[in-house]
Amino acid sequence: MKCEAWFQCIKGCAGRYPLNQIIYRCPDCNSLLEVTHDMDQLKQRSAQEWKDLFKERYRKNEWPYGSSVWAKKELVCPSVDNENIVSTYEGGTNLFWAERLGHQLNLNDLWIKQCGMAHTGSFKDLGMTVLVSMVKQMRSEGKNIRAVACASTGDTSAALAAYCAVADIPAIVFLPRNKVSLTQLIQPITHGVLTLSLDTDFDGCMKAVQALCAENEIYLANSMNSLRIEGQKTISFELIQQFDGEVPDVVIIPGGNLGNVSAIGKGFKMMQDLGIIDRLPRLVCAQAERANPLYLSYKNGFEEFHPVQAKTTLASAIQIGDPVSVNKAIRTLKEFDGIVEQATENELANAVGRANRTGLLCCPHTGVALAVMEKLAARGVIKPKDRTIVISTANGLKFTDFLLRYHAGDLADVNSEFPFQPLELPADHDLIRKTIHEKLSEQIPS
Ligand SMILES: *Cc1c(COP(=O)(O)O)cnc(C)c1O
Ligand SMILES: [Zn+2]
């Protein structure tokens, strides 16, 4: 089957540009581009045929379709050759039924989409596989791309580094100094990627990398490059697959640069267009109060948008004051009866504490989404019977320093509701037995 896709301006300017052209913005109006698919071609397959095809490929071994991104290749990036695909077997991440947490919050149908169960520990792999594959394709066609570069709050750089290392393509990452976790810093280093730690914040790194990539020999890997959005939109495809075609009621997404909320919306719209689903869920974008420009804009009905100076937050991957994909995100939220809500440091940290007590292992950004969910449930916006999905964006193991300090009650502006410390004892059997009995009788059953 022949499928065509191209870059086109999100404001609807007429120009179309091939996906293997190095272009990030509309030459006519400077807006971001998006990948547009020839839907008439795609509609030649029925909804049932698409569903059967995805089911047949799901987590199998035929290259590259076992990856849950490339299983949807026709709907994602049809023009890349299979031998140029750079994949680490993306997606197929667990949908965790949060029964015990949901019970505590009076939500009876609560699920956590564990996007952090990925090769580099965050959902960024989903988009990076598409982008780096296209780079490999362009290099094989003889285009002069010397390196791929990105600015990052930690997870984009980890993903770019790993995929470029797999494909033997040089990469450069720009990180804000002291604003990413130790694990995130070590990821590009261990892959041997040029790592620049700059004395600025993410927004400053973003400006620096855009200036570098204005020379076309260095290809930009940030999500303003809409190839990434195509991969990330498979989160929605996968959710529908995992629920056997049923559409959830509410999907909550932590938002920083606002690419992911746009991507998830795009996935649902595309499935609706193809007849795979018959309605859309409500989307909620969750922001940290300390980096909340979209929340402020939502409060004035999206009339205006003003970038802010992002303040230091535990949710470091969304510490962004001037989000690149803001226009895409606002358009998406308007189409999905969207909500934007925010969470304080205290709220996000305790939401993680509560969730982890029920067997999850959440990162601070997932904490922002969980805290926002708690607020919307308390306000009656999310009803007890609503099927609610929280997008968990990164693996909690990337943020052990945060967890250590949370349980030690050692985080600024956080009053830890679930403190916990290891007991340090001599190896004395009687004392051990006595202490354990005391501790067990102190515990209140929940
Ligand atoms: C990138 C990232 C986000 C934010 O996604 P955007 O597309 O920038 O809004 C949230 N959480 C984690 C862990 C991330 O790495
Ligand atoms: Zn335009």
CSV table of C-alpha atoms and ligand atoms in Angstrom, one decimal:
chain,number,residue,atom,x,y,z
A,1,MET,CA,0.0,0.0,0.0
A,2,LYS,CA,1.3,3.5,-0.9
A,3,CYS,CA,1.3,6.0,1.9
A,4,GLU,CA,2.4,9.6,1.6
A,5,ALA,CA,3.3,12.1,4.3
A,6,TRP,CA,4.9,15.5,4.2
A,7,PHE,CA,5.7,18.5,6.3
A,8,GLN,CA,3.1,21.3,6.3
A,9,CYS,CA,2.6,24.5,8.2
A,10,ILE,CA,0.3,24.2,11.3
A,11,LYS,CA,-1.3,27.5,10.3
A,12,GLY,CA,-2.4,26.0,7.0
A,13,CYS,CA,0.0,27.7,4.5
A,14,ALA,CA,0.0,25.9,1.2
A,15,GLY,CA,3.7,24.7,1.0
A,16,ARG,CA,4.4,21.0,1.3
A,17,TYR,CA,8.0,19.8,2.1
A,18,PRO,CA,9.3,16.2,1.9
A,19,LEU,CA,10.2,14.5,5.2
A,20,ASN,CA,13.8,14.2,4.2
A,21,GLN,CA,14.2,17.9,3.8
A,22,ILE,CA,16.0,19.8,6.6
A,23,ILE,CA,13.2,22.3,7.6
A,24,TYR,CA,11.6,23.1,11.0
A,25,ARG,CA,9.5,26.2,10.3
A,26,CYS,CA,7.2,27.5,7.7
A,27,PRO,CA,9.1,29.7,5.2
A,28,ASP,CA,6.0,31.9,4.8
A,29,CYS,CA,4.9,32.6,8.3
A,30,ASN,CA,7.6,31.0,10.6
A,31,SER,CA,5.1,28.8,12.4
A,32,LEU,CA,6.0,25.2,13.3
A,33,LEU,CA,5.4,22.5,10.7
A,34,GLU,CA,3.6,19.2,11.3
A,35,VAL,CA,3.7,15.9,9.5
A,36,THR,CA,0.5,15.6,7.4
A,37,HIS,CA,-0.6,12.2,6.0
A,38,ASP,CA,-2.6,11.5,2.9
A,39,MET,CA,-5.7,10.3,4.8
A,40,ASP,CA,-7.5,9.2,1.6
A,41,GLN,CA,-4.8,6.7,0.9
A,42,LEU,CA,-4.9,5.5,4.5
A,43,LYS,CA,-8.7,5.1,4.4
A,44,GLN,CA,-8.4,2.5,1.7
A,45,ARG,CA,-7.8,0.1,4.6
A,46,SER,CA,-10.9,-0.2,6.9
A,47,ALA,CA,-10.7,0.5,10.6
A,48,GLN,CA,-10.9,-3.3,11.3
A,49,GLU,CA,-8.1,-4.0,8.9
A,50,TRP,CA,-5.9,-1.4,10.7
A,51,LYS,CA,-6.7,-2.9,14.1
A,52,ASP,CA,-6.0,-6.4,12.8
A,53,LEU,CA,-2.7,-5.3,11.3
A,54,PHE,CA,-1.6,-3.7,14.6
A,55,LYS,CA,-2.6,-6.7,16.6
A,56,GLU,CA,-0.7,-9.0,14.3
A,57,ARG,CA,2.5,-7.0,14.6
A,58,TYR,CA,2.3,-6.2,18.4
A,59,ARG,CA,5.5,-7.2,20.1
A,60,LYS,CA,6.6,-9.7,17.5
A,61,ASN,CA,10.0,-10.1,16.1
A,62,GLU,CA,9.7,-9.1,12.4
A,63,TRP,CA,12.0,-6.1,11.9
A,64,PRO,CA,11.0,-3.4,12.5
A,65,TYR,CA,7.3,-4.0,13.2
A,66,GLY,CA,7.8,-5.5,16.7
A,67,SER,CA,8.5,-2.0,17.9
A,68,SER,CA,5.1,-0.5,18.8
A,69,VAL,CA,6.1,2.7,16.9
A,70,TRP,CA,7.1,0.9,13.7
A,71,ALA,CA,4.1,-1.4,14.0
A,72,LYS,CA,2.2,1.7,12.9
A,73,LYS,CA,4.8,2.7,10.3
A,74,GLU,CA,2.2,3.6,7.6
A,75,LEU,CA,0.6,6.1,10.0
A,76,VAL,CA,3.9,7.5,11.4
A,77,CYS,CA,6.6,7.8,8.9
A,78,PRO,CA,6.0,5.7,5.8
A,79,SER,CA,8.9,7.0,3.7
A,80,VAL,CA,11.8,5.7,5.7
A,81,ASP,CA,13.4,2.5,4.4
A,82,ASN,CA,13.3,-0.4,6.8
A,83,GLU,CA,17.1,-0.9,6.7
A,84,ASN,CA,17.6,2.7,7.8
A,85,ILE,CA,15.3,2.3,10.9
A,86,VAL,CA,17.1,2.8,14.2
A,87,SER,CA,15.1,1.1,16.8
A,88,THR,CA,15.4,-0.3,20.3
A,89,TYR,CA,12.0,-2.0,20.3
A,90,GLU,CA,10.0,1.0,21.5
A,91,GLY,CA,6.6,1.0,23.2
A,92,GLY,CA,4.5,-1.9,24.3
A,93,THR,CA,4.8,-0.4,27.7
A,94,ASN,CA,2.8,-1.7,30.6
A,95,LEU,CA,-0.6,-0.2,31.5
A,96,PHE,CA,-0.6,-0.5,35.3
A,97,TRP,CA,-4.0,-0.9,36.9
A,98,ALA,CA,-3.8,1.4,39.9
A,99,GLU,CA,-6.5,-0.3,41.8
A,100,ARG,CA,-5.2,0.4,45.3
A,101,LEU,CA,-4.4,4.1,44.6
A,102,GLY,CA,-7.7,4.5,42.8
A,103,HIS,CA,-9.5,3.1,45.8
A,104,GLN,CA,-7.9,5.6,48.1
A,105,LEU,CA,-8.9,8.5,45.8
A,106,ASN,CA,-12.4,7.2,45.0
A,107,LEU,CA,-11.5,6.6,41.4
A,108,ASN,CA,-12.6,3.1,40.3
A,109,ASP,CA,-11.0,2.9,36.9
A,110,LEU,CA,-7.5,4.4,37.2
A,111,TRP,CA,-4.6,3.3,35.0
A,112,ILE,CA,-1.0,4.5,34.8
A,113,LYS,CA,0.6,4.2,31.3
A,114,GLN,CA,4.2,3.4,32.1
A,115,CYS,CA,6.0,5.1,29.3
A,116,GLY,CA,9.2,5.2,31.4
A,117,MET,CA,9.6,1.4,30.9
A,118,ALA,CA,11.6,2.2,27.9
A,119,HIS,CA,15.2,1.7,26.6
A,120,THR,CA,16.4,5.1,28.0
A,121,GLY,CA,13.8,5.3,30.7
A,122,SER,CA,11.4,7.9,29.3
A,123,PHE,CA,8.8,8.3,26.5
A,124,LYS,CA,11.3,10.3,24.5
A,125,ASP,CA,12.4,7.0,22.8
A,126,LEU,CA,9.1,6.9,20.9
A,127,GLY,CA,9.9,10.1,19.0
A,128,MET,CA,13.6,9.8,18.8
A,129,THR,CA,13.5,6.5,16.9
A,130,VAL,CA,11.6,8.3,14.1
A,131,LEU,CA,13.9,11.3,14.0
A,132,VAL,CA,17.2,9.3,14.1
A,133,SER,CA,15.9,6.9,11.5
A,134,MET,CA,15.2,9.8,9.2
A,135,VAL,CA,18.7,11.2,9.8
A,136,LYS,CA,20.1,7.8,8.9
A,137,GLN,CA,18.0,7.8,5.8
A,138,MET,CA,19.1,11.3,4.7
A,139,ARG,CA,22.8,10.4,5.4
A,140,SER,CA,22.4,7.3,3.2
A,141,GLU,CA,21.0,9.5,0.5
A,142,GLY,CA,24.1,11.6,0.6
A,143,LYS,CA,22.8,14.6,2.6
A,144,ASN,CA,25.6,16.3,4.6
A,145,ILE,CA,24.5,16.0,8.2
A,146,ARG,CA,27.6,16.0,10.4
A,147,ALA,CA,25.8,15.6,13.7
A,148,VAL,CA,22.4,15.7,15.5
A,149,ALA,CA,21.9,18.1,18.4
A,150,CYS,CA,19.3,18.9,21.0
A,151,ALA,CA,18.7,21.0,24.1
A,152,SER,CA,17.3,18.9,26.9
A,153,THR,CA,16.0,18.8,30.5
A,154,GLY,CA,17.6,15.3,30.6
A,155,ASP,CA,15.5,12.8,28.9
A,156,THR,CA,15.7,14.0,25.3
A,157,SER,CA,19.5,14.0,25.5
A,158,ALA,CA,19.5,10.5,26.9
A,159,ALA,CA,17.4,9.2,24.1
A,160,LEU,CA,19.3,11.1,21.4
A,161,ALA,CA,22.6,9.8,22.7
A,162,ALA,CA,21.4,6.2,22.8
A,163,TYR,CA,19.9,6.2,19.3
A,164,CYS,CA,22.8,8.0,17.8
A,165,ALA,CA,25.2,5.5,19.5
A,166,VAL,CA,23.2,2.6,18.0
A,167,ALA,CA,23.4,4.1,14.5
A,168,ASP,CA,27.0,5.5,14.8
A,169,ILE,CA,25.9,9.0,14.1
A,170,PRO,CA,27.6,11.9,16.0
A,171,ALA,CA,25.5,13.8,18.5
A,172,ILE,CA,25.7,16.9,20.7
A,173,VAL,CA,23.6,17.6,23.7
A,174,PHE,CA,23.0,20.9,25.5
A,175,LEU,CA,22.1,20.5,29.2
A,176,PRO,CA,21.4,23.2,31.8
A,177,ARG,CA,24.1,22.8,34.5
A,178,ASN,CA,22.9,21.3,37.8
A,179,LYS,CA,19.3,21.0,36.6
A,180,VAL,CA,19.2,17.3,35.5
A,181,SER,CA,19.5,14.2,37.6
A,182,LEU,CA,22.8,12.3,37.9
A,183,THR,CA,21.4,9.4,35.8
A,184,GLN,CA,20.3,11.8,33.1
A,185,LEU,CA,23.7,13.4,33.0
A,186,ILE,CA,25.5,10.1,32.9
A,187,GLN,CA,23.4,8.7,30.0
A,188,PRO,CA,24.9,10.8,27.1
A,189,ILE,CA,28.4,10.5,28.7
A,190,THR,CA,28.3,6.8,28.8
A,191,HIS,CA,27.2,6.7,25.2
A,192,GLY,CA,30.2,8.9,24.3
A,193,VAL,CA,28.2,11.8,23.1
A,194,LEU,CA,29.5,15.4,23.2
A,195,THR,CA,27.8,16.8,26.3
A,196,LEU,CA,27.7,20.6,26.9
A,197,SER,CA,26.7,21.6,30.4
A,198,LEU,CA,25.7,25.3,30.1
A,199,ASP,CA,25.3,27.9,32.8
A,200,THR,CA,21.7,28.7,31.9
A,201,ASP,CA,18.3,27.0,32.0
A,202,PHE,CA,16.5,24.9,29.4
A,203,ASP,CA,15.2,27.9,27.6
A,204,GLY,CA,18.7,29.2,27.3
A,205,CYS,CA,20.0,25.8,26.0
A,206,MET,CA,17.1,25.8,23.4
A,207,LYS,CA,18.2,29.2,22.1
A,208,ALA,CA,21.8,28.0,21.8
A,209,VAL,CA,21.0,24.9,19.9
A,210,GLN,CA,18.6,26.6,17.5
A,211,ALA,CA,21.4,29.1,16.7
A,212,LEU,CA,23.8,26.1,16.1
A,213,CYS,CA,21.3,24.3,13.9
A,214,ALA,CA,20.6,27.3,11.7
A,215,GLU,CA,23.7,26.0,9.8
A,216,ASN,CA,22.1,23.0,8.1
A,217,GLU,CA,25.0,20.6,8.8
A,218,ILE,CA,23.8,20.0,12.3
A,219,TYR,CA,20.3,18.6,12.5
A,220,LEU,CA,18.0,19.7,15.3
A,221,ALA,CA,16.4,16.9,17.4
A,222,ASN,CA,14.1,19.0,19.6
A,223,SER,CA,10.3,18.4,19.4
A,224,MET,CA,9.9,21.5,17.3
A,225,ASN,CA,11.1,19.0,14.7
A,226,SER,CA,7.7,17.3,14.2
A,227,LEU,CA,9.1,13.9,13.3
A,228,ARG,CA,9.3,13.3,17.0
A,229,ILE,CA,5.6,14.0,17.4
A,230,GLU,CA,4.8,11.3,14.9
A,231,GLY,CA,6.5,8.7,17.1
A,232,GLN,CA,5.0,10.0,20.3
A,233,LYS,CA,1.5,9.9,19.0
A,234,THR,CA,1.7,6.1,19.1
A,235,ILE,CA,1.0,6.4,22.9
A,236,SER,CA,-2.6,7.0,21.9
A,237,PHE,CA,-2.7,4.1,19.4
A,238,GLU,CA,-1.2,1.8,22.0
A,239,LEU,CA,-3.7,2.9,24.7
A,240,ILE,CA,-6.6,2.1,22.4
A,241,GLN,CA,-5.1,-1.3,21.6
A,242,GLN,CA,-4.6,-2.1,25.2
A,243,PHE,CA,-8.2,-1.3,26.0
A,244,ASP,CA,-9.5,-3.4,23.1
A,245,GLY,CA,-10.7,-0.4,21.2
A,246,GLU,CA,-12.5,1.4,24.1
A,247,VAL,CA,-11.8,5.1,24.5
A,248,PRO,CA,-10.8,6.3,28.0
A,249,ASP,CA,-12.6,9.3,29.5
A,250,VAL,CA,-9.7,11.4,30.7
A,251,VAL,CA,-6.0,11.3,29.9
A,252,ILE,CA,-3.6,13.4,32.1
A,253,ILE,CA,-0.2,14.4,30.6
A,254,PRO,CA,2.6,16.3,32.4
A,255,GLY,CA,3.6,19.2,30.1
A,256,GLY,CA,6.7,21.2,29.6
A,257,ASN,CA,7.7,22.0,26.0
A,258,LEU,CA,4.2,20.7,25.2
A,259,GLY,CA,5.1,18.4,22.4
A,260,ASN,CA,3.7,15.3,24.1
A,261,VAL,CA,0.2,16.7,24.7
A,262,SER,CA,0.1,17.7,21.1
A,263,ALA,CA,1.3,14.3,20.0
A,264,ILE,CA,-1.2,12.3,22.1
A,265,GLY,CA,-4.0,14.5,20.7
A,266,LYS,CA,-2.8,14.0,17.2
A,267,GLY,CA,-2.9,10.2,17.7
A,268,PHE,CA,-6.5,10.2,18.9
A,269,LYS,CA,-7.6,12.5,16.1
A,270,MET,CA,-6.0,10.3,13.5
A,271,MET,CA,-7.7,7.2,14.9
A,272,GLN,CA,-11.1,9.0,14.9
A,273,ASP,CA,-10.5,10.0,11.3
A,274,LEU,CA,-9.8,6.4,10.3
A,275,GLY,CA,-12.9,5.2,12.2
A,276,ILE,CA,-10.8,3.2,14.7
A,277,ILE,CA,-12.5,5.2,17.6
A,278,ASP,CA,-15.8,7.0,17.6
A,279,ARG,CA,-15.2,9.7,20.2
A,280,LEU,CA,-12.3,11.6,21.9
A,281,PRO,CA,-11.2,11.5,25.5
A,282,ARG,CA,-10.8,14.7,27.6
A,283,LEU,CA,-7.1,15.7,27.7
A,284,VAL,CA,-5.6,17.3,30.8
A,285,CYS,CA,-2.2,19.0,30.7
A,286,ALA,CA,-0.5,19.1,34.1
A,287,GLN,CA,2.1,21.8,34.8
A,288,ALA,CA,4.3,22.5,37.8
A,289,GLU,CA,3.3,25.7,39.5
A,290,ARG,CA,6.8,26.9,39.1
A,291,ALA,CA,6.8,26.5,35.3
A,292,ASN,CA,3.2,27.2,34.4
A,293,PRO,CA,2.9,29.5,31.3
A,294,LEU,CA,0.2,27.3,29.8
A,295,TYR,CA,-1.8,27.2,33.0
A,296,LEU,CA,-1.8,31.0,33.1
A,297,SER,CA,-2.9,31.2,29.5
A,298,TYR,CA,-5.7,28.6,30.1
A,299,LYS,CA,-6.9,30.8,33.0
A,300,ASN,CA,-7.6,33.7,30.6
A,301,GLY,CA,-9.3,31.3,28.1
A,302,PHE,CA,-6.2,31.0,25.9
A,303,GLU,CA,-6.7,34.6,24.9
A,304,GLU,CA,-3.1,35.4,25.3
A,305,PHE,CA,0.1,33.4,25.9
A,306,HIS,CA,3.1,34.9,27.7
A,307,PRO,CA,6.3,32.9,28.3
A,308,VAL,CA,7.5,33.0,32.0
A,309,GLN,CA,10.8,32.7,33.7
A,310,ALA,CA,10.6,29.1,34.9
A,311,LYS,CA,11.6,28.6,38.6
A,312,THR,CA,13.5,25.6,40.0
A,313,THR,CA,11.1,22.7,40.4
A,314,LEU,CA,11.6,19.0,41.4
A,315,ALA,CA,9.8,18.3,38.1
A,316,SER,CA,13.0,19.3,36.3
A,317,ALA,CA,12.1,17.8,33.0
A,318,ILE,CA,9.2,20.2,32.7
A,319,GLN,CA,11.0,23.3,34.0
A,320,ILE,CA,10.3,25.2,30.9
A,321,GLY,CA,9.0,28.8,30.6
A,322,ASP,CA,8.9,29.3,26.9
A,323,PRO,CA,7.5,26.1,25.4
A,324,VAL,CA,8.2,25.6,21.7
A,325,SER,CA,5.0,23.7,20.9
A,326,VAL,CA,2.6,26.0,22.7
A,327,ASN,CA,0.4,26.8,19.6
A,328,LYS,CA,0.0,23.1,18.8
A,329,ALA,CA,-0.9,22.4,22.4
A,330,ILE,CA,-3.5,25.1,22.6
A,331,ARG,CA,-5.1,23.9,19.4
A,332,THR,CA,-5.2,20.4,20.7
A,333,LEU,CA,-6.6,21.3,24.1
A,334,LYS,CA,-9.4,23.3,22.4
A,335,GLU,CA,-10.4,20.2,20.4
A,336,PHE,CA,-10.3,17.9,23.3
A,337,ASP,CA,-12.4,20.0,25.8
A,338,GLY,CA,-9.0,20.3,27.5
A,339,ILE,CA,-8.1,21.4,31.0
A,340,VAL,CA,-4.8,22.7,32.3
A,341,GLU,CA,-4.1,22.4,36.1
A,342,GLN,CA,-1.0,22.9,38.1
A,343,ALA,CA,0.7,21.3,41.2
A,344,THR,CA,2.9,22.8,43.8
A,345,GLU,CA,6.2,21.2,45.0
A,346,ASN,CA,4.4,19.9,48.1
A,347,GLU,CA,1.5,18.5,46.1
A,348,LEU,CA,3.7,16.7,43.4
A,349,ALA,CA,6.1,15.2,45.9
A,350,ASN,CA,3.3,13.8,48.2
A,351,ALA,CA,1.4,12.5,45.2
A,352,VAL,CA,4.5,10.4,44.4
A,353,GLY,CA,4.8,9.4,48.0
A,354,ARG,CA,1.2,8.2,48.1
A,355,ALA,CA,1.4,6.4,44.7
A,356,ASN,CA,4.7,4.7,45.6
A,357,ARG,CA,3.1,3.3,48.8
A,358,THR,CA,0.8,1.4,46.4
A,359,GLY,CA,3.6,-0.2,44.5
A,360,LEU,CA,4.3,2.3,41.8
A,361,LEU,CA,7.7,4.0,41.4
A,362,CYS,CA,6.9,7.4,40.0
A,363,CYS,CA,9.1,10.3,38.8
A,364,PRO,CA,8.3,13.9,39.9
A,365,HIS,CA,6.6,14.7,36.6
A,366,THR,CA,4.3,11.8,37.0
A,367,GLY,CA,3.7,13.3,40.4
A,368,VAL,CA,2.6,16.5,38.8
A,369,ALA,CA,0.0,14.5,36.8
A,370,LEU,CA,-1.1,12.5,39.8
A,371,ALA,CA,-1.5,15.7,42.0
A,372,VAL,CA,-3.6,17.3,39.3
A,373,MET,CA,-5.7,14.2,39.0
A,374,GLU,CA,-6.3,14.3,42.8
A,375,LYS,CA,-7.4,17.9,42.5
A,376,LEU,CA,-9.8,17.3,39.6
A,377,ALA,CA,-11.3,14.3,41.4
A,378,ALA,CA,-11.8,16.2,44.6
A,379,ARG,CA,-13.5,19.0,42.5
A,380,GLY,CA,-15.8,16.4,40.8
A,381,VAL,CA,-14.4,17.2,37.4
A,382,ILE,CA,-13.2,13.6,37.2
A,383,LYS,CA,-16.0,11.2,38.4
A,384,PRO,CA,-15.4,8.0,40.3
A,385,LYS,CA,-16.5,5.8,37.3
A,386,ASP,CA,-14.4,7.7,34.7
A,387,ARG,CA,-11.7,5.6,33.0
A,388,THR,CA,-8.7,7.8,33.9
A,389,ILE,CA,-5.2,7.4,32.4
A,390,VAL,CA,-2.2,9.1,33.9
A,391,ILE,CA,0.8,9.2,31.4
A,392,SER,CA,3.8,8.4,33.5
A,393,THR,CA,6.6,10.0,31.5
A,394,ALA,CA,9.8,8.7,33.0
A,395,ASN,CA,11.1,5.8,35.1
A,396,GLY,CA,11.3,6.7,38.8
A,397,LEU,CA,14.8,5.0,38.9
A,398,LYS,CA,16.1,8.1,37.1
A,399,PHE,CA,15.1,10.2,40.1
A,400,THR,CA,16.4,8.3,43.1
A,401,ASP,CA,17.9,11.4,44.7
A,402,PHE,CA,14.5,13.0,44.8
A,403,LEU,CA,13.0,9.9,46.4
A,404,LEU,CA,15.8,9.6,49.0
A,405,ARG,CA,15.3,13.2,50.0
A,406,TYR,CA,11.5,13.0,50.0
A,407,HIS,CA,11.5,10.0,52.4
A,408,ALA,CA,14.2,11.7,54.6
A,409,GLY,CA,11.9,14.8,54.8
A,410,ASP,CA,14.7,16.8,53.3
A,411,LEU,CA,13.1,18.6,50.4
A,412,ALA,CA,12.6,22.4,50.4
A,413,ASP,CA,8.9,23.4,50.4
A,414,VAL,CA,7.8,19.8,50.9
A,415,ASN,CA,6.2,18.4,54.0
A,416,SER,CA,6.7,14.7,53.4
A,417,GLU,CA,3.5,12.8,54.3
A,418,PHE,CA,5.1,9.4,53.7
A,419,PRO,CA,8.6,9.7,55.3
A,420,PHE,CA,10.5,6.4,55.8
A,421,GLN,CA,14.0,5.6,56.8
A,422,PRO,CA,16.0,2.4,57.1
A,423,LEU,CA,16.6,1.2,60.6
A,424,GLU,CA,20.2,1.0,61.6
A,425,LEU,CA,20.8,-1.8,64.1
A,426,PRO,CA,23.6,-4.0,65.4
A,427,ALA,CA,23.4,-7.6,64.1
A,428,ASP,CA,21.8,-8.7,67.4
A,429,HIS,CA,19.0,-11.3,67.0
A,430,ASP,CA,17.0,-10.4,70.1
A,431,LEU,CA,17.1,-6.7,69.3
A,432,ILE,CA,16.1,-7.3,65.7
A,433,ARG,CA,13.2,-9.5,66.8
A,434,LYS,CA,12.0,-7.0,69.4
A,435,THR,CA,12.3,-4.0,67.0
A,436,ILE,CA,10.4,-5.8,64.2
A,437,HIS,CA,7.5,-6.7,66.6
A,438,GLU,CA,7.3,-3.1,67.8
A,439,LYS,CA,7.2,-1.8,64.3
A,440,LEU,CA,4.6,-4.3,63.1
A,441,SER,CA,2.3,-3.5,65.9
A,442,GLU,CA,2.7,0.3,65.2
A,443,GLN,CA,1.4,-0.1,61.6
A,444,ILE,CA,-2.1,1.0,61.0
A,445,PRO,CA,-3.9,-1.2,58.3
A,446,SER,CA,-5.1,0.9,55.4
B,1,LIG,C1,10.0,15.6,28.1
B,1,LIG,C2,9.3,15.2,29.4
B,1,LIG,C3,8.1,15.8,29.8
B,1,LIG,C4,7.4,16.8,29.0
B,1,LIG,O1,7.1,16.6,27.7
B,1,LIG,P1,6.9,17.8,26.7
B,1,LIG,O2,6.6,17.2,25.4
B,1,LIG,O3,8.1,18.6,26.8
B,1,LIG,O4,5.7,18.6,27.2
B,1,LIG,C5,7.5,15.3,30.9
B,1,LIG,N1,8.1,14.4,31.7
B,1,LIG,C6,9.3,13.9,31.4
B,1,LIG,C7,9.9,12.9,32.3
B,1,LIG,C8,9.9,14.3,30.2
B,1,LIG,O5,11.1,13.7,29.9
B,2,ZN,ZN,2.9,29.1,7.5
